Short mmCIF file of C-alpha atoms in Angstrom, two decimals:
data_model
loop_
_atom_site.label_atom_id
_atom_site.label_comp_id
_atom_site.label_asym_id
_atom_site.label_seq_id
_atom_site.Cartn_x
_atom_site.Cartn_y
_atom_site.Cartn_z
CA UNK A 98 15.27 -0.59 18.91
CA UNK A 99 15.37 -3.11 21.83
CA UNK A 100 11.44 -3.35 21.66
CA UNK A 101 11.32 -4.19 18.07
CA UNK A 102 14.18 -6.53 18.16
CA UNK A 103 12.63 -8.69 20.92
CA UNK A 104 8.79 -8.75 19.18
CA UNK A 105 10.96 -9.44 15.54
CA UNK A 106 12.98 -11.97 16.85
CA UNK A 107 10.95 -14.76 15.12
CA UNK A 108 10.04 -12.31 11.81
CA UNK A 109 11.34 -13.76 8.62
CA UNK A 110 13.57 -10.85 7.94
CA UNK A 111 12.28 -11.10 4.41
CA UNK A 112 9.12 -9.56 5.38
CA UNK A 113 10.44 -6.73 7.38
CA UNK A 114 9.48 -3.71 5.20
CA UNK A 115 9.20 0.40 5.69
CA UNK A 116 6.47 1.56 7.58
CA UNK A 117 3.86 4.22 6.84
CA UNK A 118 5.04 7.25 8.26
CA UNK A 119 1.73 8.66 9.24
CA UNK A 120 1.75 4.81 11.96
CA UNK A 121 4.99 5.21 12.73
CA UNK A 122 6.04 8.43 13.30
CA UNK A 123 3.51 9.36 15.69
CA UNK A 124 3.80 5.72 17.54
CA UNK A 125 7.62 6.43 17.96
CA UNK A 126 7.31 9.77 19.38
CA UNK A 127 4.35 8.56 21.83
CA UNK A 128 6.32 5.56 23.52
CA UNK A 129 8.82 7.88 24.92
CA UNK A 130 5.90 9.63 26.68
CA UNK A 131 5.35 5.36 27.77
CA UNK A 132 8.52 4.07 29.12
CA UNK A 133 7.51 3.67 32.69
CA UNK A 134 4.62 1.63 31.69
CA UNK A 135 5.10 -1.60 30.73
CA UNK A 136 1.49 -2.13 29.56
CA UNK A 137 1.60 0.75 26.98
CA UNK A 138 5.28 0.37 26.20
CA UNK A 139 4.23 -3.11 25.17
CA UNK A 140 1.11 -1.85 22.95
CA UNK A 141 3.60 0.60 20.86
CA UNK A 142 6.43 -2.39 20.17
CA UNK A 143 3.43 -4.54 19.31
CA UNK A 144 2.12 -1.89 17.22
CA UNK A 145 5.12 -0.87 15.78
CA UNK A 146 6.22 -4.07 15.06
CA UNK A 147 3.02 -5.09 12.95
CA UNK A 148 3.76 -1.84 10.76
CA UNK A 149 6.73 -3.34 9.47
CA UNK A 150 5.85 -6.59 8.59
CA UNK A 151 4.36 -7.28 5.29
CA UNK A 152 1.68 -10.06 7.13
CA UNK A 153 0.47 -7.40 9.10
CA UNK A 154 0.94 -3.97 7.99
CA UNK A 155 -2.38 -3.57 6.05
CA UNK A 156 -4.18 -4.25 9.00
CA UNK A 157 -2.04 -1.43 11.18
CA UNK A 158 -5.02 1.15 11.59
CA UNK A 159 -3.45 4.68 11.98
CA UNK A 160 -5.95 5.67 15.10
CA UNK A 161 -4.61 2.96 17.17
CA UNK A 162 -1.59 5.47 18.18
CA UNK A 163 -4.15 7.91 19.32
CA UNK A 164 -5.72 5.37 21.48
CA UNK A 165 -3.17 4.09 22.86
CA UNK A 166 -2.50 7.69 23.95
CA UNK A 167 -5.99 7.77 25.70
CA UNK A 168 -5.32 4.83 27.99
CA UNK A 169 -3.90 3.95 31.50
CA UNK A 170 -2.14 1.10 32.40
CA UNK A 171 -5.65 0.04 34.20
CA UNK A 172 -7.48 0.17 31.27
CA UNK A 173 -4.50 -2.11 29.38
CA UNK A 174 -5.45 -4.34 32.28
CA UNK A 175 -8.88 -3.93 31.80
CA UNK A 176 -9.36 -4.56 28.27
CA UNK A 177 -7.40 -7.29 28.60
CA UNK A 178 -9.06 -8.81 30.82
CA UNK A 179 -11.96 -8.36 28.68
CA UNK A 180 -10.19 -9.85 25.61
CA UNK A 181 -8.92 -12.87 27.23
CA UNK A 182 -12.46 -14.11 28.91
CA UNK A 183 -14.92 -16.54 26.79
CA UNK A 184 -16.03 -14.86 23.39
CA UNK A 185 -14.10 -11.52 24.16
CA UNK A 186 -16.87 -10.28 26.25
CA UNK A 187 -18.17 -10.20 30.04
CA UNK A 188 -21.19 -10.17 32.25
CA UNK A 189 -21.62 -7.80 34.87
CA UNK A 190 -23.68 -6.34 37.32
CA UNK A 191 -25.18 -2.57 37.42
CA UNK A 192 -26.07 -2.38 40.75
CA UNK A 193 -29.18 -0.43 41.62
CA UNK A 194 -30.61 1.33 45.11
CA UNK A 195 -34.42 2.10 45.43
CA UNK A 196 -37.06 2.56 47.67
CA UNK A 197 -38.95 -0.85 48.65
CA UNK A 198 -41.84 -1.12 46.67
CA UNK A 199 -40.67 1.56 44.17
CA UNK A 200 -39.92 1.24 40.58
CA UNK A 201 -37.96 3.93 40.82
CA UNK A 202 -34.03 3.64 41.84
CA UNK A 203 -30.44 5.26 41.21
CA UNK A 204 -26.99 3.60 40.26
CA UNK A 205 -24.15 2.92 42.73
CA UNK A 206 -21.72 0.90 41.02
CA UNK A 207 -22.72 1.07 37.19
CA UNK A 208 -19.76 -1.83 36.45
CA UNK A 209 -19.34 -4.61 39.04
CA UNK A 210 -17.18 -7.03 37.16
CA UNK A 211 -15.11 -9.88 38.54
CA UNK A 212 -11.66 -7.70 37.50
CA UNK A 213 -9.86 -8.36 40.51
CA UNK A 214 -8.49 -6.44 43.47
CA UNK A 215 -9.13 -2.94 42.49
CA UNK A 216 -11.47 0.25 43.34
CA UNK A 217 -14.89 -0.02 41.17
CA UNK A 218 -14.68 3.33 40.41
CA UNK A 219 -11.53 2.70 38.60
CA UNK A 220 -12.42 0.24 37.17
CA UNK A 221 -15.78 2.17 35.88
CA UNK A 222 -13.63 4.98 34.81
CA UNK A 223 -11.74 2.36 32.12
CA UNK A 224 -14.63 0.45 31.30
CA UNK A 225 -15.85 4.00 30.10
CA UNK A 226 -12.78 4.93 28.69
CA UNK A 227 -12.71 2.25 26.74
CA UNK A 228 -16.20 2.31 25.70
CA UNK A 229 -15.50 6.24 24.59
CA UNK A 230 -12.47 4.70 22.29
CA UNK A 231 -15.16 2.27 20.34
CA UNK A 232 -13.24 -0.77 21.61
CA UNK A 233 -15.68 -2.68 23.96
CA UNK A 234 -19.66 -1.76 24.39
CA UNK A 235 -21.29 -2.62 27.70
CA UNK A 236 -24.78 -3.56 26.79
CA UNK A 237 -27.94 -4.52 28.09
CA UNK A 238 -27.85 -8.03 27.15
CA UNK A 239 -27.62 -10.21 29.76
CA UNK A 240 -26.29 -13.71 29.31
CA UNK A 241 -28.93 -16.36 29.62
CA UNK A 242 -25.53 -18.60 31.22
CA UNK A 243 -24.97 -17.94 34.91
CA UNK A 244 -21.76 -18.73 35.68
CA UNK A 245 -20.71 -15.20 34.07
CA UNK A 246 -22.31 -13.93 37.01
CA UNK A 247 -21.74 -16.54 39.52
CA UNK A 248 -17.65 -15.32 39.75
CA UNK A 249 -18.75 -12.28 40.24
CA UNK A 250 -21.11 -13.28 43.07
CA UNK A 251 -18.31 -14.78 44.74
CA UNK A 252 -15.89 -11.98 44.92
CA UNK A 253 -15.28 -10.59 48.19
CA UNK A 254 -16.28 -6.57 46.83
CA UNK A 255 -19.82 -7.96 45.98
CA UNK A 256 -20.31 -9.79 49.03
CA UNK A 257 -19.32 -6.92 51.05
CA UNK A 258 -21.79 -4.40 49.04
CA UNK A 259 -24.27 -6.99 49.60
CA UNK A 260 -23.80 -6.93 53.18
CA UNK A 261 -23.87 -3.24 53.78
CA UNK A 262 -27.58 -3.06 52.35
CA UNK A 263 -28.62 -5.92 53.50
CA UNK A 264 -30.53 -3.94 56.44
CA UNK A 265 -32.43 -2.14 53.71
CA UNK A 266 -31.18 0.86 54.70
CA UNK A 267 -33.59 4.41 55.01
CA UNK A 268 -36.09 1.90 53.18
CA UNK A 269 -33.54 1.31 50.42
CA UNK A 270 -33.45 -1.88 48.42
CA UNK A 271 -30.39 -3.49 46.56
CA UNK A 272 -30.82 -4.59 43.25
CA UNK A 273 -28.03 -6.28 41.48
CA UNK A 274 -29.23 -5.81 37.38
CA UNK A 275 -27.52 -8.72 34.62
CA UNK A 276 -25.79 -6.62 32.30
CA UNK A 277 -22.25 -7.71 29.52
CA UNK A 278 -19.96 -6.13 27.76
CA UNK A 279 -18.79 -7.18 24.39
CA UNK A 280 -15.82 -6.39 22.30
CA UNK A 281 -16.33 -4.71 19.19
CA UNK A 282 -15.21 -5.08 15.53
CA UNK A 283 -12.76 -2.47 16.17
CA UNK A 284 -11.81 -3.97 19.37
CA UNK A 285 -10.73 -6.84 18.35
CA UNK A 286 -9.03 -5.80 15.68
CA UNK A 287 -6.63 -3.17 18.16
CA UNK A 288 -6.28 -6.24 19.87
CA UNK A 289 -4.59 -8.41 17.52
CA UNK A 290 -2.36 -5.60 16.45
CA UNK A 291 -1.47 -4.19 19.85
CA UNK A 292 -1.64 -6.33 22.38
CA UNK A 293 -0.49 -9.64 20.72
CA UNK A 294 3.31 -9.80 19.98
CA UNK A 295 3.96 -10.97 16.52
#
């Protein structure tokens, strides 16, 4: 009740209607499972309150519960972060290790992003998580503008994988591979309706 009072506190009260039990319900009885997050607590008031107002309730998508179920506060940070940058979308780098000379190569950090401050294999494990749930889609693409790269470049993670195989270690080359990720149509859309307060 406090939740929806705070995100409804600038509703017009004459477009507060009843929501659709089959968004409701299950969003009601999921955010007690939430209350020690404040990321997902915030994405069930958000979604909760958009089921009740008239503006928004068509647009209220009855699997958004289900993913907000499915995520960690990282990924809320994540996808975010994601949201928030130019366009809704990202570069990154895949970065690669293969013998000099050789075509051939494996992965060792599939998502290098400039999200900072945190393990990359956390941050690989939301990136995938939130690939799985059809809101973002890393892609091949690479953006033709630098600068989405550049940040990266500059953080103190890349520099410091940069350093370690700088050596060429056991023969082994480094190669940092332009890659993005983009939101999707369904992205966005679980964006406006759970992560943006009315």
């Amino acid at each position: 009740e406090q939740l929806l009072e705070k995100n409804l506190k600038n509703a017009d009260p004459e477009k507060i209607v009843p929501p659709e039990p089959y968004v409701a319900v299950p969003a009601i009885q999921a955010i007690s499972y939430a209350m020690n997050s404040d990321e997902l607590r915030a994405l069930y008031a958000n979604l909760l309150a958009k089921s009740i107002y008239s503006d928004t309730k068509e647009s209220v998508h009855p699997a958004y519960t289900e993913i907000i179920k499915t995520l960690s506060p990282l990924d809320c940070k994540v996808f975010e972060f994601i949201m928030q940058s130019k366009c809704k979308e990202i570069g990154y780098y895949e970065l690669r290790l293969g013998p000099i000379g050789s075509n051939s190569y494996y992965v060792v950090f599939p998502y290098l992003t400039a999200f900072p401050s945190y393990d990359p294999t956390k941050i690989a494990a939301s990136i995938n998580n939130l690939s799985r749930n059809m809101l973002i889609a890393p892609l091949d693409f690479h953006f033709d503008d630098d600068s989405r790269y550049a940040e990266i470049r500059e953080t103190n993670l890349y520099k410091a994988i940069v350093d370690m195989y700088s050596s060429n270690p056991d023969g082994q080359e480094l190669r940092p591979y332009k890659k993005s990720i983009k939101s999707t149509d369904f992205g966005r859309g679980f964006y406006d309706i759970c992560c943006i307060p009315l």
